[in-house]
Short mmCIF file of C-alpha atoms in Angstrom, two decimals:
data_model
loop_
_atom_site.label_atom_id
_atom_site.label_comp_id
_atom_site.label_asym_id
_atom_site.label_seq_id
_atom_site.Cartn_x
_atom_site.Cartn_y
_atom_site.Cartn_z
CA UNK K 30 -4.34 30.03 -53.95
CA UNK K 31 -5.24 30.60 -57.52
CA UNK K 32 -4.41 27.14 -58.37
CA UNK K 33 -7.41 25.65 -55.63
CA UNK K 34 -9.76 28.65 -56.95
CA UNK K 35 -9.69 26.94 -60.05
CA UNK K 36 -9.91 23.95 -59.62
CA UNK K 37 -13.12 23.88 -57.28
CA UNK K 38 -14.66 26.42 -59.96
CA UNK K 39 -14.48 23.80 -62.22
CA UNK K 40 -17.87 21.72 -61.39
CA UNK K 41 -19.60 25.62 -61.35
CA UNK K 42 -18.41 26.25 -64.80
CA UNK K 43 -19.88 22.84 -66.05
CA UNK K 44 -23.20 23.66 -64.03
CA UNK K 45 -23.88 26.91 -65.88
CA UNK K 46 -23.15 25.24 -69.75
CA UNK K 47 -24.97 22.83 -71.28
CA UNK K 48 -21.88 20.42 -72.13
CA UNK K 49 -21.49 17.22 -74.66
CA UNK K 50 -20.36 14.03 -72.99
CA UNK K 51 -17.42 13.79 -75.07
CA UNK K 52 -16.86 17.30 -73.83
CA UNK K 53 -16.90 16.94 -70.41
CA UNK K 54 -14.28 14.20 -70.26
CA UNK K 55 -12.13 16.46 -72.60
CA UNK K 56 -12.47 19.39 -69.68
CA UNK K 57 -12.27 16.69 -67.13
CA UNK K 58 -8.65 14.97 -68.23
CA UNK K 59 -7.58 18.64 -69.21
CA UNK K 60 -8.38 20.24 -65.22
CA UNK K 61 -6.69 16.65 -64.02
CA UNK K 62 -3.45 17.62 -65.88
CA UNK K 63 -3.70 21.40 -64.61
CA UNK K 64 -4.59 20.06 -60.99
CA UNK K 65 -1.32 17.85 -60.75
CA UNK K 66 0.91 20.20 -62.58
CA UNK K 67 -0.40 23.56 -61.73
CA UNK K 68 0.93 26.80 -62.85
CA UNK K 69 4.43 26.43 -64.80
CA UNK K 70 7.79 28.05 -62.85
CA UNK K 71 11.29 28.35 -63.76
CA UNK K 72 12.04 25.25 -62.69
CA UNK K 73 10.58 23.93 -65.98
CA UNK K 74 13.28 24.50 -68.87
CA UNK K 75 10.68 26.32 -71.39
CA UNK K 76 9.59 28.59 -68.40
CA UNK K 77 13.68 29.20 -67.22
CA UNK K 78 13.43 33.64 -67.55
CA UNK K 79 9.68 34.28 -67.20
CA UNK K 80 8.56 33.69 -63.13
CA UNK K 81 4.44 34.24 -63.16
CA UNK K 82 4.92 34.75 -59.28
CA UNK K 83 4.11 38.50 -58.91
CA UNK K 84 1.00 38.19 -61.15
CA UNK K 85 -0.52 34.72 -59.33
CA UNK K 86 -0.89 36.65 -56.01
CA UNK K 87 -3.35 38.31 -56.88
CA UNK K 88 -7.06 37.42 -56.28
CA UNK K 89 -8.07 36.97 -60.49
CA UNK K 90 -11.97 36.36 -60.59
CA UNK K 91 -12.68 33.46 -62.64
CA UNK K 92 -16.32 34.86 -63.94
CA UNK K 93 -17.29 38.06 -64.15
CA UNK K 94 -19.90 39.07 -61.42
CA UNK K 95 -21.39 41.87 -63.98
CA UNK K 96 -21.95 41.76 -67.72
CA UNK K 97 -20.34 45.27 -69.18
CA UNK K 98 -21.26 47.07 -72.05
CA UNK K 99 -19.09 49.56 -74.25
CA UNK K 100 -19.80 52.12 -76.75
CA UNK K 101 -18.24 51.55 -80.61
CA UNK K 102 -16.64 55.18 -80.47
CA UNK K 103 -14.71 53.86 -77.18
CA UNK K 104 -12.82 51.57 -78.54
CA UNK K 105 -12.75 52.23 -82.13
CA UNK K 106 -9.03 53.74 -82.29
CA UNK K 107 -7.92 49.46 -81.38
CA UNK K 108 -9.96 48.55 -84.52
CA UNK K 109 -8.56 48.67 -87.56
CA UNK K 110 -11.56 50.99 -88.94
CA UNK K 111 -9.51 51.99 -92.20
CA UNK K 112 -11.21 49.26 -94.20
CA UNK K 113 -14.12 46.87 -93.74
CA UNK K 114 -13.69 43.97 -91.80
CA UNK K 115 -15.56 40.95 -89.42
CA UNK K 116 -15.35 41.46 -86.44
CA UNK K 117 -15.88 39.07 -83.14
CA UNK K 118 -15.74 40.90 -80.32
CA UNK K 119 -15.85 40.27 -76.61
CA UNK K 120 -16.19 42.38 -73.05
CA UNK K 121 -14.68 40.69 -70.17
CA UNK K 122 -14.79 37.36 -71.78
CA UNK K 123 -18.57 37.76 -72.97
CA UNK K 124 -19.48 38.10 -76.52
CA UNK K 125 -20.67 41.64 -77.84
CA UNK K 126 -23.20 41.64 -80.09
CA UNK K 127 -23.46 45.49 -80.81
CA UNK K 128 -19.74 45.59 -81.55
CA UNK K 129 -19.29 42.49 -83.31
CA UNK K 130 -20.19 41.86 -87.20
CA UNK K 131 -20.71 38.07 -87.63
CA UNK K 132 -21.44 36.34 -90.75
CA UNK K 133 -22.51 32.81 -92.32
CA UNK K 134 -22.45 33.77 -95.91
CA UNK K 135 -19.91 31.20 -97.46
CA UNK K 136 -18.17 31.10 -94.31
CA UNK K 137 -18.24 30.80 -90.61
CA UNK K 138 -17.44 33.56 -88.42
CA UNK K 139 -18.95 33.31 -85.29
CA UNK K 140 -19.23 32.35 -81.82
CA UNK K 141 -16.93 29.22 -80.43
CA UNK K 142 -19.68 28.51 -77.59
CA UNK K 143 -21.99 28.37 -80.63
CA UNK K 144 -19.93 25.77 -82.26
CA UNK K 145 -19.09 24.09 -78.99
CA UNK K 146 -23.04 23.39 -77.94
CA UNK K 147 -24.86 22.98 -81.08
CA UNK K 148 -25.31 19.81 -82.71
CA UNK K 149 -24.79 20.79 -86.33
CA UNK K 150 -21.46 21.72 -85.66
CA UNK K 151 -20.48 17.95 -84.04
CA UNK K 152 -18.99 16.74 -86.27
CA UNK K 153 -16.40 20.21 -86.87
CA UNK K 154 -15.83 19.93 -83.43
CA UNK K 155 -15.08 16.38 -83.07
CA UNK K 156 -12.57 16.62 -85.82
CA UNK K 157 -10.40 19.82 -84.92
CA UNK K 158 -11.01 20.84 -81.23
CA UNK K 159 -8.14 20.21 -78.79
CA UNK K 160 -6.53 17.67 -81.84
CA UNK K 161 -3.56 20.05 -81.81
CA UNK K 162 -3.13 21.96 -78.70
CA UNK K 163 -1.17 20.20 -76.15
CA UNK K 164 -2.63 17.95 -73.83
CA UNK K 165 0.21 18.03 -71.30
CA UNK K 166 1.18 21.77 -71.03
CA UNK K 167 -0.47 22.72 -67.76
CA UNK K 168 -1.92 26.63 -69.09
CA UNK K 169 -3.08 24.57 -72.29
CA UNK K 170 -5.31 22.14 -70.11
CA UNK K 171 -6.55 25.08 -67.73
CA UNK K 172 -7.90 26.55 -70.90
CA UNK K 173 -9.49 23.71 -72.04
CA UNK K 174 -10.98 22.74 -69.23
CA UNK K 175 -13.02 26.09 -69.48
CA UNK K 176 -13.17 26.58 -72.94
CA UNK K 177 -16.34 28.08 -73.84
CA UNK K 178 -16.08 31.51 -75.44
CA UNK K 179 -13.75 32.70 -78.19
CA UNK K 180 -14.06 32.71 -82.06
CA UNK K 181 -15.16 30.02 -84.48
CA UNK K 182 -13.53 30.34 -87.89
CA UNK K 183 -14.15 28.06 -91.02
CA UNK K 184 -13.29 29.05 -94.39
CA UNK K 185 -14.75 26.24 -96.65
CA UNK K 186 -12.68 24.55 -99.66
CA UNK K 187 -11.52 27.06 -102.26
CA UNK K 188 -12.82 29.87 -100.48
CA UNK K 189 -11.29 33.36 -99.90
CA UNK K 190 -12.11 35.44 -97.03
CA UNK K 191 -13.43 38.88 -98.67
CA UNK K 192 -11.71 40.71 -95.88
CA UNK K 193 -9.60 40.65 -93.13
CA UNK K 194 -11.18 39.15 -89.86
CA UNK K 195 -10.54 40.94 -86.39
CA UNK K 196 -10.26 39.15 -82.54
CA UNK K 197 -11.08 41.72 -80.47
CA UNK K 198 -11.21 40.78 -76.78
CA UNK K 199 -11.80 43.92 -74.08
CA UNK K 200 -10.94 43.90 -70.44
CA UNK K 201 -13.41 46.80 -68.76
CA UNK K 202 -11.25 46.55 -65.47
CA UNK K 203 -14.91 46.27 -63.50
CA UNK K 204 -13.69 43.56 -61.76
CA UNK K 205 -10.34 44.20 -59.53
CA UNK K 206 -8.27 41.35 -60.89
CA UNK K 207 -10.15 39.21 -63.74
CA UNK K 208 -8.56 35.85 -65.28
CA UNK K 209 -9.92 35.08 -68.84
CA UNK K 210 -9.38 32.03 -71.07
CA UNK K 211 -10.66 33.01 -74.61
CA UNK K 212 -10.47 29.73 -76.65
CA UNK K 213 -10.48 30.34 -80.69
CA UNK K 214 -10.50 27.62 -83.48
CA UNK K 215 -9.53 28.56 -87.14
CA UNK K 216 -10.22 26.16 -90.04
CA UNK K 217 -8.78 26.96 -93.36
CA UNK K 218 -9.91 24.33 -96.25
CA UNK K 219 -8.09 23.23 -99.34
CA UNK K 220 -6.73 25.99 -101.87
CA UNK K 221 -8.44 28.68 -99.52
CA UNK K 222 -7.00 32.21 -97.77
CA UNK K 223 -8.00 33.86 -94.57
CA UNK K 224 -5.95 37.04 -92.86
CA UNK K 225 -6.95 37.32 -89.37
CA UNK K 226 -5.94 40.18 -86.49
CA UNK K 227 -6.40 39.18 -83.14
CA UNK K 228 -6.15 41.93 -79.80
CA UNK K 229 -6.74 41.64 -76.44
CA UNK K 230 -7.11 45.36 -74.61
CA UNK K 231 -7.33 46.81 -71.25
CA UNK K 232 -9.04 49.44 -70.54
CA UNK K 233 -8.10 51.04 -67.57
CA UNK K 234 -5.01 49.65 -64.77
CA UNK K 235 -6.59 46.70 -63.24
CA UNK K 236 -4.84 43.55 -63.45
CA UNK K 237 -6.05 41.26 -66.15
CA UNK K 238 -4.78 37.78 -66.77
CA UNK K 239 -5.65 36.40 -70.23
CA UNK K 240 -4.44 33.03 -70.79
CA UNK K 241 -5.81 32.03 -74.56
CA UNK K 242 -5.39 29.15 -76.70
CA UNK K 243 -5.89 29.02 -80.14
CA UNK K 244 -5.89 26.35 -82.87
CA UNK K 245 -5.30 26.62 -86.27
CA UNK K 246 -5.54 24.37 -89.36
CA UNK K 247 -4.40 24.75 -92.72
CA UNK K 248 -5.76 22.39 -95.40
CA UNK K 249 -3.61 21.52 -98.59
CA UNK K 250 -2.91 25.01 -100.27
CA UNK K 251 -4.01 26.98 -97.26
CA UNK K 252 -2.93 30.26 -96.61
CA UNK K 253 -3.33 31.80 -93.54
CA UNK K 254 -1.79 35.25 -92.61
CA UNK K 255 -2.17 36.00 -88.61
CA UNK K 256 -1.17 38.35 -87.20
CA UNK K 257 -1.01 39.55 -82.90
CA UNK K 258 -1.53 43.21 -81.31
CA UNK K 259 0.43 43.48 -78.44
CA UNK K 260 0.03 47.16 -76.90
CA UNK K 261 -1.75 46.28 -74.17
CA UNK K 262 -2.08 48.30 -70.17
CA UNK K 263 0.38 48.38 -67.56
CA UNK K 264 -1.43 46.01 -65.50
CA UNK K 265 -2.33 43.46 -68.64
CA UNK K 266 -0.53 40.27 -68.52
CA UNK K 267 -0.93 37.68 -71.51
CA UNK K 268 -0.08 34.03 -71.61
CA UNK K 269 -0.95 33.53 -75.42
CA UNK K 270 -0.84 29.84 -76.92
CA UNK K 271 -1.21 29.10 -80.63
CA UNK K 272 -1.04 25.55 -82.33
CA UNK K 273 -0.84 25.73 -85.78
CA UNK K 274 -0.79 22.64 -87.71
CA UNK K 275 -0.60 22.46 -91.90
CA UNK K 276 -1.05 20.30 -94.69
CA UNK K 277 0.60 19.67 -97.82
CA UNK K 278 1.56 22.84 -99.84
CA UNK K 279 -0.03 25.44 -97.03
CA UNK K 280 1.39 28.68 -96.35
CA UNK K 281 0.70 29.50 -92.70
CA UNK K 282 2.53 33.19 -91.44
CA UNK K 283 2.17 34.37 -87.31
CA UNK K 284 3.41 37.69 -87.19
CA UNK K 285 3.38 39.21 -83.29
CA UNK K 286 4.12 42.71 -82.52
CA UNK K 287 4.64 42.97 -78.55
CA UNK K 288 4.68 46.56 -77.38
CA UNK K 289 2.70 46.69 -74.82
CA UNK K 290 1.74 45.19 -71.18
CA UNK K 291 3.43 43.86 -68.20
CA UNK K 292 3.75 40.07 -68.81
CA UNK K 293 3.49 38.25 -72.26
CA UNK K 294 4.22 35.15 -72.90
CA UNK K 295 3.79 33.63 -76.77
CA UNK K 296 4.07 30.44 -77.22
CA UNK K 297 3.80 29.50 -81.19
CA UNK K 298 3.85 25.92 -82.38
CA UNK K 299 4.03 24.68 -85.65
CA UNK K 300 3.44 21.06 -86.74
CA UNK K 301 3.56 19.57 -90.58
CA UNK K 302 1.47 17.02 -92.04
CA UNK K 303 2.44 17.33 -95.42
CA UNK K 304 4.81 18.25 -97.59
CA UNK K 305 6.20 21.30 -99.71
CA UNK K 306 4.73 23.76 -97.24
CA UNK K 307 6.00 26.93 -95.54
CA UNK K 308 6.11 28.48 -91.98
CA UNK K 309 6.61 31.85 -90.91
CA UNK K 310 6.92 32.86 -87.54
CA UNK K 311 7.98 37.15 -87.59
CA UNK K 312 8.15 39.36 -84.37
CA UNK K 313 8.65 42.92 -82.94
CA UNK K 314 9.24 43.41 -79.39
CA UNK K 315 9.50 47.25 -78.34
CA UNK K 316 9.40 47.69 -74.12
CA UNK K 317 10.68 49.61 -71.87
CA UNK K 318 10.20 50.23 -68.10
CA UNK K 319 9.86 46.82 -66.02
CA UNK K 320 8.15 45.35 -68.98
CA UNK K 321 8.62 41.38 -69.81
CA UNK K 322 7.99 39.45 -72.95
CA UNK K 323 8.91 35.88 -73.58
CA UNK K 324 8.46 34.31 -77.34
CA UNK K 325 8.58 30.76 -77.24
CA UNK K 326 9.10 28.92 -80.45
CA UNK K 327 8.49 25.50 -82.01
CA UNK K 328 8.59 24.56 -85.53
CA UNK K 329 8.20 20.29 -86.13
CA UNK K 330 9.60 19.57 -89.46
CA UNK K 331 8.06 16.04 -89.96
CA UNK K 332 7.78 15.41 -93.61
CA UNK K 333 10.59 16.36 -96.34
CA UNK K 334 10.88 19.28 -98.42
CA UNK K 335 9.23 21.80 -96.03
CA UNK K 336 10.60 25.41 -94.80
CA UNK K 337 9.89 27.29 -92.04
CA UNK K 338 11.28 30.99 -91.68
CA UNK K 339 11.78 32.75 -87.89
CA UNK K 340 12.72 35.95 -87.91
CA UNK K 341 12.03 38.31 -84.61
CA UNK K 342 13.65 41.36 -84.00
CA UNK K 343 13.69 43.53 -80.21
CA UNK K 344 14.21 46.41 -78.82
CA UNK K 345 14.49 46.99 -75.29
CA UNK K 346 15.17 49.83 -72.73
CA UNK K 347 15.05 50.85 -69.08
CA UNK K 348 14.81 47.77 -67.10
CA UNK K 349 12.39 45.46 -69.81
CA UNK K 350 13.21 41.59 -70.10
CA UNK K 351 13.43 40.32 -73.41
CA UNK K 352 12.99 36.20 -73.92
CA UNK K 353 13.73 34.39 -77.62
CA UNK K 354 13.36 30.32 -76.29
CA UNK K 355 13.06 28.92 -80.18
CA UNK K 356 13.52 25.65 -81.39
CA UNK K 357 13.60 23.72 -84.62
CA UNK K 358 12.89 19.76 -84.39
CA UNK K 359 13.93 18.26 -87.99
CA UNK K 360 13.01 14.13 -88.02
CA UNK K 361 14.58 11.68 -89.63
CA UNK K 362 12.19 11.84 -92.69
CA UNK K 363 12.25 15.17 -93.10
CA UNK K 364 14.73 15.08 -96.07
CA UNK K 365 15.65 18.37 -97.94
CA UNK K 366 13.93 20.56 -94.83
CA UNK K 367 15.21 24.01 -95.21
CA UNK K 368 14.97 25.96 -91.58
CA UNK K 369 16.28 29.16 -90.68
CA UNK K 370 15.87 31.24 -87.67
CA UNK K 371 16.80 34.65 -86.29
CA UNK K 372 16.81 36.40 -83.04
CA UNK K 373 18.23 40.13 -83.71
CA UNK K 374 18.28 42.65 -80.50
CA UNK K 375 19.05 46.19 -79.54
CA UNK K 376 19.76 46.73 -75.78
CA UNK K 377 19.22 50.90 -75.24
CA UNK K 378 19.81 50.65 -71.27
CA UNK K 379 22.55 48.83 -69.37
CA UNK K 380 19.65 47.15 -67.26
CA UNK K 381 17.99 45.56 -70.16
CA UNK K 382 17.87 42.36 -70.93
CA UNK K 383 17.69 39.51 -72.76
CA UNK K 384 17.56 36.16 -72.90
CA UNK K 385 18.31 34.30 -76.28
CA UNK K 386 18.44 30.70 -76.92
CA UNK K 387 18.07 29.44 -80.28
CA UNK K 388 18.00 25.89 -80.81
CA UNK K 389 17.99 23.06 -83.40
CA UNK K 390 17.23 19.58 -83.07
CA UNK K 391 18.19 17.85 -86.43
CA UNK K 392 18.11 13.91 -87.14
CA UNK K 393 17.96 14.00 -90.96
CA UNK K 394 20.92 14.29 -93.26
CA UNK K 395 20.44 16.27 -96.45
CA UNK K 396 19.08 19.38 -94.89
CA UNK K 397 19.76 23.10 -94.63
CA UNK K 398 19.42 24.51 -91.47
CA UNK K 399 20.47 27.79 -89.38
CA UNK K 400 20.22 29.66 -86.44
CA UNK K 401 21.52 32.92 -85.26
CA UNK K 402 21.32 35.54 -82.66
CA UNK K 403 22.71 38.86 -81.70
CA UNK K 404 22.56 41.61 -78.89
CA UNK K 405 24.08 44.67 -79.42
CA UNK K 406 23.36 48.50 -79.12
CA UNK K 407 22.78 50.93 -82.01
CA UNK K 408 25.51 51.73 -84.79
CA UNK K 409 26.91 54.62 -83.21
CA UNK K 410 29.10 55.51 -86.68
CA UNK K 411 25.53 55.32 -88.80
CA UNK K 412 24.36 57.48 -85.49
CA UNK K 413 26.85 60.09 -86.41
CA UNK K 414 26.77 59.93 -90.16
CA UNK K 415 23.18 60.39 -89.65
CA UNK K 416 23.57 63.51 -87.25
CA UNK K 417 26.26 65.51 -89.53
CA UNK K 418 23.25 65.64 -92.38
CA UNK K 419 21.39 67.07 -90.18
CA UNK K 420 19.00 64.82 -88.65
CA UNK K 421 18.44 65.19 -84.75
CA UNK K 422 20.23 62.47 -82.97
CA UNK K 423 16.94 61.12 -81.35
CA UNK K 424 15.10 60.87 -85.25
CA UNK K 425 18.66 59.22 -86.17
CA UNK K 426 18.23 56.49 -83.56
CA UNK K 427 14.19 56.49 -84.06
CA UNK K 428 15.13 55.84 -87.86
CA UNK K 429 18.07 53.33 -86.99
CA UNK K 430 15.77 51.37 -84.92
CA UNK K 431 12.59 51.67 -87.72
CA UNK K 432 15.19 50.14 -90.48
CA UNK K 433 16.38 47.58 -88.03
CA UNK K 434 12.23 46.48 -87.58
CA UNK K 435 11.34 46.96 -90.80
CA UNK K 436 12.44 43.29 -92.45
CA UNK K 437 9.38 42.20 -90.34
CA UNK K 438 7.21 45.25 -91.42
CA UNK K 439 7.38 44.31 -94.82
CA UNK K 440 5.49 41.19 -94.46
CA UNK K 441 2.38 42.46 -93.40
CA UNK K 442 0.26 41.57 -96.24
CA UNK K 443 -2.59 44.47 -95.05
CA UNK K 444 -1.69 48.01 -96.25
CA UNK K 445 -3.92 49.79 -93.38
CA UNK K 446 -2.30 47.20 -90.91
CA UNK K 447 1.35 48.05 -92.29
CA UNK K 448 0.64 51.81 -91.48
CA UNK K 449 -0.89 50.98 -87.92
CA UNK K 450 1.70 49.35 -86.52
CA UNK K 451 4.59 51.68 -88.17
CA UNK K 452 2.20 54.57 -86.20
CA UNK K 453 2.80 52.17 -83.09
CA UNK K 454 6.52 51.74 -83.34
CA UNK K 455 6.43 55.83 -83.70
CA UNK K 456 4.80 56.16 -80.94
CA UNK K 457 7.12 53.67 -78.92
CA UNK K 458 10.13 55.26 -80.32
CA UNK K 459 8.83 59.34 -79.52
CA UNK K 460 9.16 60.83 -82.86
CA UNK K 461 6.96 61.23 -86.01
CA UNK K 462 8.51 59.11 -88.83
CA UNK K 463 8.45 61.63 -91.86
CA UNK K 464 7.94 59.46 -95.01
CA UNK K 465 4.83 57.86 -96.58
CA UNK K 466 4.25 54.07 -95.39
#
């Protein structure tokens, strides 16, 4: 079993990296947890629609047995090669050099093993890593436990990113079934701004199982736009955690656009330390075929006068599964919160599905709060108005489904990233959308 593999990999793993004391009983406490809890099953209320049965049969390689190379002009249509941007780039887990373009000028964008194993970066690491990401969830601690490889972000105090930073993680299908844990660790100082695009892409039909963890913090005045390409293989299955947690005044926004794979699961957590900040947590999920995709939402209003904003919107067809799981926790001190979340879906087959279940937990008193949800199929009286001016009923419902997306669209903050995903959603939808993004 996968589970065993894993766990007697463990001590190997250690062997081959040159790991801190404190380290090692971080990894140690985090394969424990994973060991006695194993992999999560629908037993487990968060994990009640999503089963990970299918994909844990089959026989995932923990390391890679060769190290793979790949040409820019391969892989350049996943980069967003429009405008100038840092990259950090990995094959099959293992950092690529030739692709990647690193830099140390004002701020950090680099490797996580570097930050991990060298001593000037202690203190960093002592301070942020695994402080937010859950010590009990069971894919959380099987991450940590071999977190090595991933990217190291740091944008000092009053600092501003020059230009958007890309994630890119490759999966060269060498290997017949390969399991990788990409760890990544963003830092955002005070009265700074960072816009980061992560990806993880197959390419060719061999299963992959990425299960990634990332943690993000947001100083006072922080913003931090994110956003997550999901347009992945057939084969590709993604269990994708994110911690986020923010200070006073921050403005942290995850935006996810899922239209792609066979499994994905996003779980998205948002904690506040301080108050007057906002969260926004946006997503698109277009699949079809036997396709599954499961967002999984936390927001932890702690401290008063603090907003959060969830808003994900999905369409689904043939037999694709559809999950919304999203909760908002208001404490007792968090006077004057203001939460409000949204699932909105379009079913376009009978054996779609979905599975919504919006949730708020709320033990403070002078607060304004709201949740929502709806599944329905398209306007079939806009359909027809649509049609008698002449527009071909499958543009109609292409256009119909663009307008019903396009609250989320809006937010993307990156012009060339607004115009890549509309392309995707095109694509998705079969048509050519015949305006100017």
């Amino acid at each position: 079993m996968l589970r065993e593999k894993l766990v007697s990999s463990f001590m190997a793993f250690e062997e081959k990296i040159d790991v801190q004391t404190d380290l090692h009983d971080i990894r140690t406490a985090a394969i424990k947890n994973f060991e006695n809890k194993g992999f999560p099953t629908k037993k487990e209320e968060a994990w009640k629609y999503t089963s990970l049965n299918s994909i844990l049969k089959n026989d995932f390689s923990v390391f890679p047995n060769t190290e793979n190379t790949i040409e820019y002009k391969e892989v350049k249509k996943y980069f967003l090669h429009e405008i100038d941007t840092h990259k950090v780039v990995f094959v099959d887990g293992v950092f690529s050099s030739n692709l990647s373009s690193t830099t140390h000028d004002g701020i950090d964008v680099c490797l996580m093993s570097s930050a991990l194993n060298k001593p000037k970066y202690k203190m960093v690491i002592d301070t942020y890593f695994n402080q937010i990401a859950s010590k009990d969830e069971s894919l959380t601690s099987l991450n940590t436990a071999f977190a090595n490889e991933g990217a190291y972000i740091n944008i000092p105090k009053s600092k501003v990113a020059d230009k958007p930073i890309e994630i890119m993680y490759f999966s060269t299908g060498s290997e017949k079934a390969l399991l990788v844990q990409p760890r990544n660790l963003v830092i955002v100082g005070e009265n700074s701004h960072v816009q980061i695009i992560e990806r993880h892409q197959c390419l060719n039909d061999n299963a992959v199982l990425t299960n990634s963890v990332t943690e993000i913090f947001a100083a006072k005045r922080a913003i931090v736009d994110y956003y997550k390409i999901q347009n992945d293989a057939a084969e590709a299955n993604l269990i994708d955690n994110t911690y986020v947690s923010q200070k006073q005044e921050s403005h942290v926004s995850v935006q996810t656009f899922s239209f792609g794979g066979n499994l994905t699961r996003n779980n998205l957590n948002f904690y506040h330390f301080g108050e007057r900040l906002t969260s926004t947590l946006n997503g698109i999920t277009i699949i079809g075929e036997k396709q599954h995709v499961d967002h999984y939402t936390l927001v932890n209003h702690a401290t008063p006068n603090c907003e959060s904003f969830q808003d994900y919107k999905g369409i689904f067809s043939d037999r694709a599964t559809g999950v919304f799981n999203g909760k908002v926790f208001v404490e007792k001190e968090a006077q004057k919160t203001n939460a409000f979340q949204k699932s909105n879906n379009i079913l376009l087959s009978d054996k779609a599905t979905i599975n919504a279940k919006p949730q708020l937990e709320i033990f403070a008193d002078d607060v304004k709060c709201s949740h929502g949800c709806t599944v329905g199929q398209l306007d079939e009286t806009a359909l027809f108005y649509m049609q008698q001016r002449g527009i071909p009923k499958k543009e109609a419902k292409a256009l119909l489904m663009y307008a019903f997306s396009n609250a989320v669209i809006e937010n993307i903050k990156i012009p060339e990233l607004k115009k890549r995903i509309t392309a995707i959603i095109a694509n998705k939808l079969g048509v050519k959308l015949g305006f100017d993004l």
